[in-house]
Amino acid sequence: MSEQEKPKKKPRPAPEKIIPTSKDMDATKKRVHPRFVTGKYQNIRLVSMYAILIGFLILPWLRWNGRQAILFDVIEPKFFIFGATFMPQDFYFFAFVFIIAAMMLFMVTVYAGRVWCGYACPQTIYVHLYQQVEKLVLGERNKRIKFDREPMSGSKFAKLALIHLIWGVFSIITALTFMSLVVGVDTLILNGNPLFFMEWGKMSWIFFLIITFVTHINAGYMREHMCVYICPYGRFQSVMFDKDTLIVSYDYERGEPRGARKKDSHPEGYGDCVDCTMCVQVCPTGIDIRNGLQVECIQCAACIDACNEIMDKVGYPRGLIRYTTERQLVEKQKTKIIGWRIFAYIAVLSVAIIAAALIAVGRAPLEMEIRHDRKQLSSIGRDGMVENSYVLKIVNKTDERQVYQVRLDGDNTAGMTLRSRFKELPLQANEPYDLPVSIIGDPNVVPVGSTPITITVFSKDGTYSASAQDVFIYTPKDAK
């Protein structure tokens, strides 16, 4: 019977709309060994993923004005970011940064789906890197699957040991990089001792082992399970998707009914899908995109490149699997890009960016707060003078050593004198200091009750100054 005389196969019904589904939500499913494919989108992925990885690895080694450019010192605590120093009081600035990052991620998700997961997520990057190690040691997909089924032997043990050794090196480098961003390269590694790790404290070893172990297990074993069962982003993506969200989709009308055929032939009753399962073999989460959009899909577009390669071989047009929208694929309408949500996201992002910029520009190089002694607001000395005690919290936020002085300001300071333990206060770059001071008042001059006062801290060269207000309290025992 010729191909033209074969009975027509009943087409598979296409779903009325693309909805998130999950074919296999069992965490015990078989290990996924994806086939690596080349193509336009995979080239973009490789460039973006490994550019991010290289950037992460060299980040602790960048220098700025003789200091590590990026350092999140949680012990001090101080954050150094390209010459700018952020103290605990500046953490609200990072709140705006996180809001901006979250809004940008949401906006990208609404219009471009999970491109973050497929092209930039650290989980995706490390899983791809560790799977490349398996390919280097074991070979292509079929060989890796066969290797998993083989009983343990000396050869298998040696290959597993080699894989874990290379994974371990990557995990150790990752742990050292993370710790260098927190502890500092100079402290952690570059202390002149080749056996620098022998000088680590207990906490350094604990964090090093934890990060190394988590990286090894996560990228080596958890892999797609992290994306499918643990990462919350994959769960709430379906809430953010709409008919105009760009997603990886299979064209049911064009592809069904699927079936094998010879090259350059198109039997009657068949769609363009030759049922080669390449789209399944290259998927890093092991799903079949032909079953519709699923929560496991990270939109890496590996299935697109694989399908386009097969279409080229059989002589069919590309695009059987492609980036498209539900409105365009199912409803055959033009995708609506401009909507009320884009303006809402732009408005929120604009407010957050402007606020963060104003905060960053308006950061004072000198910060000062006054804390009145709450145990004894005022006291009468042996000389009959009234004394109020304060603590000035001074923070030198510049990157240079400064010498500060303190003075009493205000229009209601008649009869008052400021006394400080130090005439001059030298502070190193980014150094805080609590300076006790007292204000002595003449009871014959200062008014009874609370008198507003202003204390000013200023640098000796007159470049920086900061002021804060409090009150001077005088309550004589015979006052009514």
XYZ file of C-alpha atoms in Angstrom:
480
model
C 0.000 0.000 0.000
C 1.449 3.361 -1.005
C 1.693 6.266 1.335
C -1.062 8.069 -0.559
C -3.413 5.112 -0.041
C -2.917 4.895 3.722
C -6.118 5.570 5.664
C -6.388 8.965 7.201
C -5.646 9.131 10.895
C -8.136 10.868 13.091
C -6.660 14.212 14.100
C -6.000 14.805 17.779
C -8.196 17.599 19.109
C -6.319 20.738 19.990
C -7.149 22.404 23.293
C -9.400 25.426 23.111
C -6.887 27.527 25.006
C -3.381 27.130 26.323
C -3.449 26.535 30.048
C -0.703 25.516 32.479
C -0.792 21.773 32.979
C 1.581 19.195 34.387
C 1.867 15.782 32.866
C 4.070 14.353 35.584
C 4.066 15.865 39.061
C 5.768 12.849 40.638
C 9.113 13.761 42.220
C 10.313 10.172 41.748
C 10.270 10.359 37.957
C 13.332 9.224 36.022
C 16.400 11.402 35.767
C 16.275 13.797 32.819
C 19.213 13.630 30.416
C 18.570 16.272 27.746
C 20.118 16.114 24.312
C 22.130 19.250 23.581
C 21.075 21.049 20.437
C 22.425 24.046 18.553
C 20.465 26.887 17.035
C 19.685 30.586 17.223
C 18.050 30.552 20.647
C 20.599 28.161 22.163
C 23.410 30.418 20.984
C 21.716 33.344 22.703
C 21.271 31.234 25.855
C 24.904 30.171 25.936
C 26.145 33.740 25.577
C 23.789 35.119 28.223
C 24.222 32.276 30.731
C 27.981 32.050 30.662
C 28.418 35.820 30.522
C 26.456 35.977 33.783
C 28.494 33.104 35.256
C 31.822 34.698 34.326
C 30.631 38.040 35.656
C 29.715 36.418 38.965
C 33.114 34.708 39.261
C 35.155 37.871 38.578
C 32.928 40.177 40.633
C 34.905 39.826 43.912
C 38.161 40.636 42.103
C 37.055 44.035 40.832
C 38.754 46.939 42.630
C 37.601 50.504 43.154
C 39.813 53.154 44.769
C 42.023 50.458 46.272
C 39.093 48.557 47.787
C 37.018 45.583 46.676
C 34.365 47.119 44.420
C 31.478 44.918 45.622
C 31.519 43.808 49.256
C 28.520 42.936 51.413
C 30.175 42.940 54.826
C 27.533 41.478 57.149
C 29.831 41.530 60.180
C 30.393 45.290 60.336
C 27.705 45.579 58.769
C 28.573 47.689 55.728
C 27.884 47.356 52.022
C 30.490 48.734 49.605
C 29.283 49.206 46.039
C 31.703 50.951 43.667
C 32.853 53.580 46.138
C 29.475 54.080 47.824
C 29.147 52.828 51.388
C 25.781 51.751 52.759
C 25.216 51.312 56.479
C 22.297 49.583 58.246
C 20.516 52.954 58.234
C 20.545 52.862 54.416
C 18.793 49.525 54.042
C 15.635 51.279 52.886
C 17.592 52.081 49.716
C 17.900 48.361 49.010
C 14.169 48.014 49.558
C 13.641 50.243 46.525
C 16.232 48.241 44.576
C 14.360 45.004 45.333
C 11.050 46.622 44.361
C 12.554 47.726 41.041
C 13.955 44.247 40.359
C 10.633 42.576 41.245
C 8.597 44.945 39.079
C 10.939 44.442 36.135
C 10.688 40.668 36.532
C 6.890 40.840 36.666
C 6.713 43.102 33.633
C 9.019 40.840 31.628
C 6.964 37.802 32.685
C 3.704 39.360 31.535
C 5.056 40.095 28.065
C 7.831 37.546 27.496
C 6.988 34.662 29.819
C 9.711 32.845 31.732
C 12.672 34.155 29.742
C 14.453 34.774 33.052
C 14.276 31.048 33.824
C 15.521 29.985 30.416
C 18.250 32.538 29.823
C 19.509 34.043 33.077
C 18.469 32.082 36.180
C 21.475 30.791 38.204
C 19.699 27.456 38.596
C 19.514 27.033 34.824
C 23.133 28.124 34.390
C 24.560 25.687 36.911
C 22.395 22.774 35.793
C 23.532 23.315 32.208
C 27.161 23.500 33.346
C 26.944 20.302 35.399
C 25.147 18.458 32.597
C 27.930 19.498 30.227
C 30.363 17.770 32.585
C 28.299 14.578 32.337
C 28.338 14.862 28.549
C 32.109 15.371 28.569
C 32.706 12.259 30.691
C 29.892 9.938 29.568
C 28.930 11.090 26.085
C 25.644 12.044 24.449
C 22.140 11.502 25.818
C 21.733 7.812 24.920
C 25.047 6.932 26.512
C 24.131 8.803 29.704
C 20.789 6.989 29.919
C 22.504 3.666 29.361
C 25.098 4.529 31.996
C 22.347 5.102 34.584
C 20.930 1.633 33.926
C 24.255 -0.159 34.181
C 25.080 -2.028 37.403
C 27.867 -0.622 39.542
C 31.313 -1.628 38.358
C 34.866 -0.380 38.606
C 34.556 1.570 35.363
C 31.251 3.126 36.373
C 32.606 4.046 39.804
C 35.673 5.697 38.241
C 33.520 7.773 35.875
C 31.198 8.798 38.712
C 34.208 9.770 40.808
C 35.550 11.916 37.961
C 32.167 13.603 37.479
C 31.845 14.368 41.180
C 35.428 15.603 41.316
C 34.775 18.161 38.566
C 31.436 19.089 40.144
C 33.221 19.489 43.472
C 35.748 21.900 41.968
C 32.922 24.017 40.532
C 31.081 23.903 43.872
C 34.197 24.976 45.797
C 34.845 27.867 43.397
C 31.211 28.946 43.792
C 31.446 28.811 47.596
C 34.680 30.814 47.619
C 33.116 33.421 45.316
C 30.047 33.794 47.529
C 32.168 34.102 50.656
C 34.510 36.609 48.974
C 31.531 38.884 48.382
C 30.671 38.740 52.087
C 34.018 38.413 53.863
C 36.228 40.014 51.240
C 38.921 38.592 48.986
C 41.689 40.209 51.020
C 40.509 38.556 54.216
C 39.442 35.216 52.803
C 42.110 34.404 50.226
C 44.817 37.022 49.691
C 46.454 37.014 53.113
C 49.881 35.930 51.928
C 49.463 32.318 52.982
C 48.975 29.680 50.244
C 47.166 27.580 52.848
C 44.774 30.427 53.558
C 41.930 28.088 54.460
C 43.925 26.848 57.465
C 43.432 30.259 59.070
C 39.653 30.291 58.697
C 37.453 30.453 61.734
C 34.689 28.015 62.602
C 31.917 30.067 60.985
C 33.894 30.453 57.741
C 34.259 26.684 57.492
C 30.572 26.141 58.268
C 29.399 28.513 55.546
C 31.961 27.178 53.075
C 30.808 23.591 53.570
C 27.112 24.530 53.444
C 27.428 26.506 50.178
C 29.615 23.823 48.589
C 27.191 21.050 49.553
C 24.075 22.963 48.463
C 25.618 23.872 45.098
C 26.730 20.289 44.492
C 23.385 18.716 45.383
C 21.251 21.377 43.734
C 22.995 21.464 40.347
C 23.986 17.793 40.378
C 20.779 16.151 41.606
C 17.879 18.540 42.248
C 18.077 20.154 38.811
C 14.621 20.437 37.242
C 12.946 19.486 40.542
C 14.005 22.875 41.911
C 12.192 24.613 39.044
C 9.113 22.394 39.183
C 8.489 21.778 42.888
C 10.400 24.382 44.929
C 10.781 27.650 42.999
C 7.677 29.801 43.630
C 8.166 31.744 40.411
C 7.070 28.795 38.308
C 3.891 28.519 40.372
C 2.584 32.046 40.146
C 3.581 32.526 36.501
C 0.189 31.195 35.370
C -1.489 34.019 37.274
C 0.571 36.581 35.365
C 0.164 35.061 31.897
C -2.588 36.260 29.599
C -3.511 35.822 25.952
C -0.781 38.264 24.866
C 2.107 36.697 26.784
C 4.892 35.426 24.549
C 5.352 31.705 25.208
C 6.874 28.639 23.559
C 3.992 26.861 21.832
C 3.340 23.962 19.495
C 1.103 24.692 16.490
C -1.607 21.996 16.818
C -3.452 22.843 13.632
C -0.337 22.633 11.551
C 1.308 19.673 13.306
C -1.565 17.248 13.919
C -2.084 14.444 13.268
C 1.575 13.646 13.756
C 3.376 10.662 12.239
C 6.631 9.465 10.697
C 7.265 9.815 6.971
C 10.041 9.915 4.406
C 12.042 13.015 3.643
C 10.445 15.568 1.284
C 7.084 13.748 1.466
C 3.845 14.938 3.011
C 1.306 12.058 3.147
C -2.327 13.054 3.019
C -3.976 13.123 6.413
C -0.799 13.975 8.314
C 0.353 17.258 9.805
C 3.886 18.609 9.770
C 4.934 16.915 13.015
C 6.967 13.810 12.147
C 6.761 12.556 15.746
C 10.556 12.436 16.096
C 10.314 13.354 19.816
C 13.345 15.617 19.486
C 11.442 18.360 21.279
C 11.111 16.002 24.251
C 14.706 14.790 24.125
C 16.190 18.291 24.277
C 13.882 19.596 27.028
C 15.851 20.156 30.280
C 12.736 19.427 32.354
C 11.633 16.412 30.310
C 8.201 17.617 29.167
C 6.441 17.284 25.831
C 5.617 20.790 24.614
C 3.062 19.259 22.221
C 0.798 18.675 25.231
C 0.434 22.417 25.742
C 2.007 24.941 28.079
C 3.071 23.289 31.340
C 4.364 24.625 34.609
C 7.673 22.792 34.071
C 8.456 24.768 30.890
C 11.268 27.257 31.531
C 11.028 28.683 28.009
C 14.603 27.845 27.077
C 13.502 27.385 23.422
C 15.596 24.223 23.010
C 12.536 22.547 21.495
C 12.234 25.375 18.976
C 15.803 24.940 17.731
C 15.447 21.153 17.655
C 12.144 21.274 15.761
C 13.458 23.834 13.270
C 16.422 21.571 12.568
C 14.078 18.640 11.867
C 11.822 20.802 9.678
C 14.868 21.774 7.622
C 15.757 18.121 7.163
C 12.288 17.020 6.036
C 11.778 20.081 3.879
C 8.963 21.740 5.841
C 8.724 25.397 6.914
C 10.157 26.321 10.293
C 7.978 27.448 13.171
C 6.003 24.327 14.055
C 7.177 25.095 17.595
C 7.804 28.787 18.078
C 7.491 31.798 20.313
C 3.931 33.073 19.979
C 0.914 34.126 22.013
C -2.398 32.439 22.712
C -4.253 35.231 20.974
C -2.198 34.738 17.835
C -2.014 30.926 17.882
C -5.536 30.001 18.960
C -7.696 33.028 18.196
C -5.795 34.015 15.023
C -5.733 37.640 16.092
C -2.944 40.172 16.329
C -1.149 40.268 19.677
C -2.023 43.308 21.793
C 1.170 44.779 23.176
C -0.134 48.061 24.547
C -2.527 47.678 27.454
C -3.325 49.136 30.854
C -0.847 46.814 32.571
C 2.168 48.164 30.720
C 1.318 51.668 31.887
C 0.807 50.434 35.459
C 4.210 48.736 35.496
C 5.884 51.781 33.937
C 4.319 54.041 36.567
C 5.414 51.867 39.497
C 8.897 51.415 38.052
C 9.275 55.142 37.447
C 8.321 56.007 41.016
C 10.669 53.374 42.462
C 13.595 54.363 40.222
C 13.169 58.080 40.963
C 12.940 57.400 44.704
C 16.039 55.192 44.653
C 17.968 57.784 42.625
C 17.002 60.597 45.004
C 18.019 58.506 47.999
C 21.352 57.582 46.415
C 22.138 61.164 45.408
C 20.929 62.626 48.694
C 22.962 60.332 50.950
C 24.759 62.516 53.486
C 28.522 61.888 53.822
C 28.194 62.672 57.536
C 25.395 61.384 59.731
C 24.643 62.348 63.316
C 21.928 61.482 65.828
C 21.326 62.692 69.389
C 20.225 60.397 72.185
C 19.290 62.091 75.460
C 20.262 60.258 78.641
C 16.897 58.739 79.626
C 18.060 57.573 83.050
C 18.535 61.113 84.308
C 17.244 63.888 82.064
C 18.886 66.645 84.104
C 20.910 67.007 87.262
C 22.295 69.770 89.504
C 26.045 69.674 90.036
C 27.966 70.655 93.177
C 28.632 74.035 91.623
C 24.902 74.559 91.249
C 24.958 74.284 87.445
C 22.337 72.300 85.506
C 23.701 69.395 83.455
C 22.060 67.414 80.647
C 23.883 64.381 79.192
C 23.658 63.180 75.583
C 25.245 60.616 73.287
C 26.036 61.719 69.727
C 26.043 58.844 67.232
C 28.406 60.064 64.496
C 29.012 58.141 61.269
C 31.727 59.151 58.820
C 30.269 57.890 55.519
C 33.110 59.225 53.390
C 35.885 57.020 52.054
C 38.578 59.139 53.726
C 39.732 59.839 57.266
C 38.066 62.928 58.735
C 38.566 64.980 61.881
C 35.343 66.275 63.411
C 34.477 68.896 66.018
C 31.249 69.591 67.909
C 29.528 72.872 68.740
C 26.265 74.060 70.284
C 23.975 76.086 68.012
C 20.607 77.758 68.364
C 19.024 81.037 69.448
C 18.033 79.800 72.914
C 21.452 78.754 74.151
C 22.219 81.715 76.383
C 23.866 80.486 79.555
C 24.637 77.052 78.072
C 28.030 75.499 77.363
C 28.847 72.292 75.492
C 31.386 69.955 77.054
C 32.871 67.048 75.127
C 35.347 64.363 76.038
C 37.373 65.195 72.922
C 38.112 68.549 71.383
C 38.687 66.825 68.055
C 37.334 63.439 66.983
C 39.283 61.622 64.221
C 37.256 58.954 62.407
C 38.454 56.558 59.757
C 36.536 56.038 56.505
C 33.039 54.657 57.193
C 33.689 54.530 60.932
C 30.842 55.128 63.436
C 31.409 56.473 66.939
C 29.236 57.206 69.983
C 30.459 60.455 71.544
C 29.199 61.363 75.075
C 28.676 65.118 75.547
C 27.107 67.321 78.187
C 25.437 70.715 78.121
C 25.981 72.806 81.218
C 23.409 75.518 81.933
C 23.390 78.454 84.369
C 20.165 78.098 86.423
C 20.008 81.891 86.694
C 19.870 82.259 82.907
C 18.311 79.165 81.326
C 14.518 79.011 81.415
C 12.652 76.414 83.430
C 11.264 73.492 81.408
C 12.372 72.238 77.981
C 14.501 74.462 75.779
C 15.171 73.403 72.149
C 18.878 73.083 71.371
C 20.866 72.190 68.250
C 24.183 70.346 68.199
C 26.317 70.455 65.063
C 29.137 68.126 64.083
C 31.468 69.482 61.398
C 34.713 68.430 59.784
C 37.803 70.398 60.715
C 38.306 71.512 57.107
C 34.693 72.693 56.908
C 33.721 70.318 54.094
C 31.042 68.313 55.920
C 28.569 69.101 58.664
C 25.449 67.632 60.199
C 23.038 68.918 62.823
C 20.398 67.406 65.050
C 17.944 68.839 67.565
C 16.963 67.882 71.073
C 15.940 69.703 74.262
C 17.703 71.002 77.363
C 15.645 70.262 80.470
C 15.747 72.267 83.694
C 13.318 71.355 86.487
C 14.439 72.875 89.835
C 12.986 71.243 92.919
C 11.227 74.431 94.002
C 9.699 75.073 90.576
C 5.902 74.932 90.620
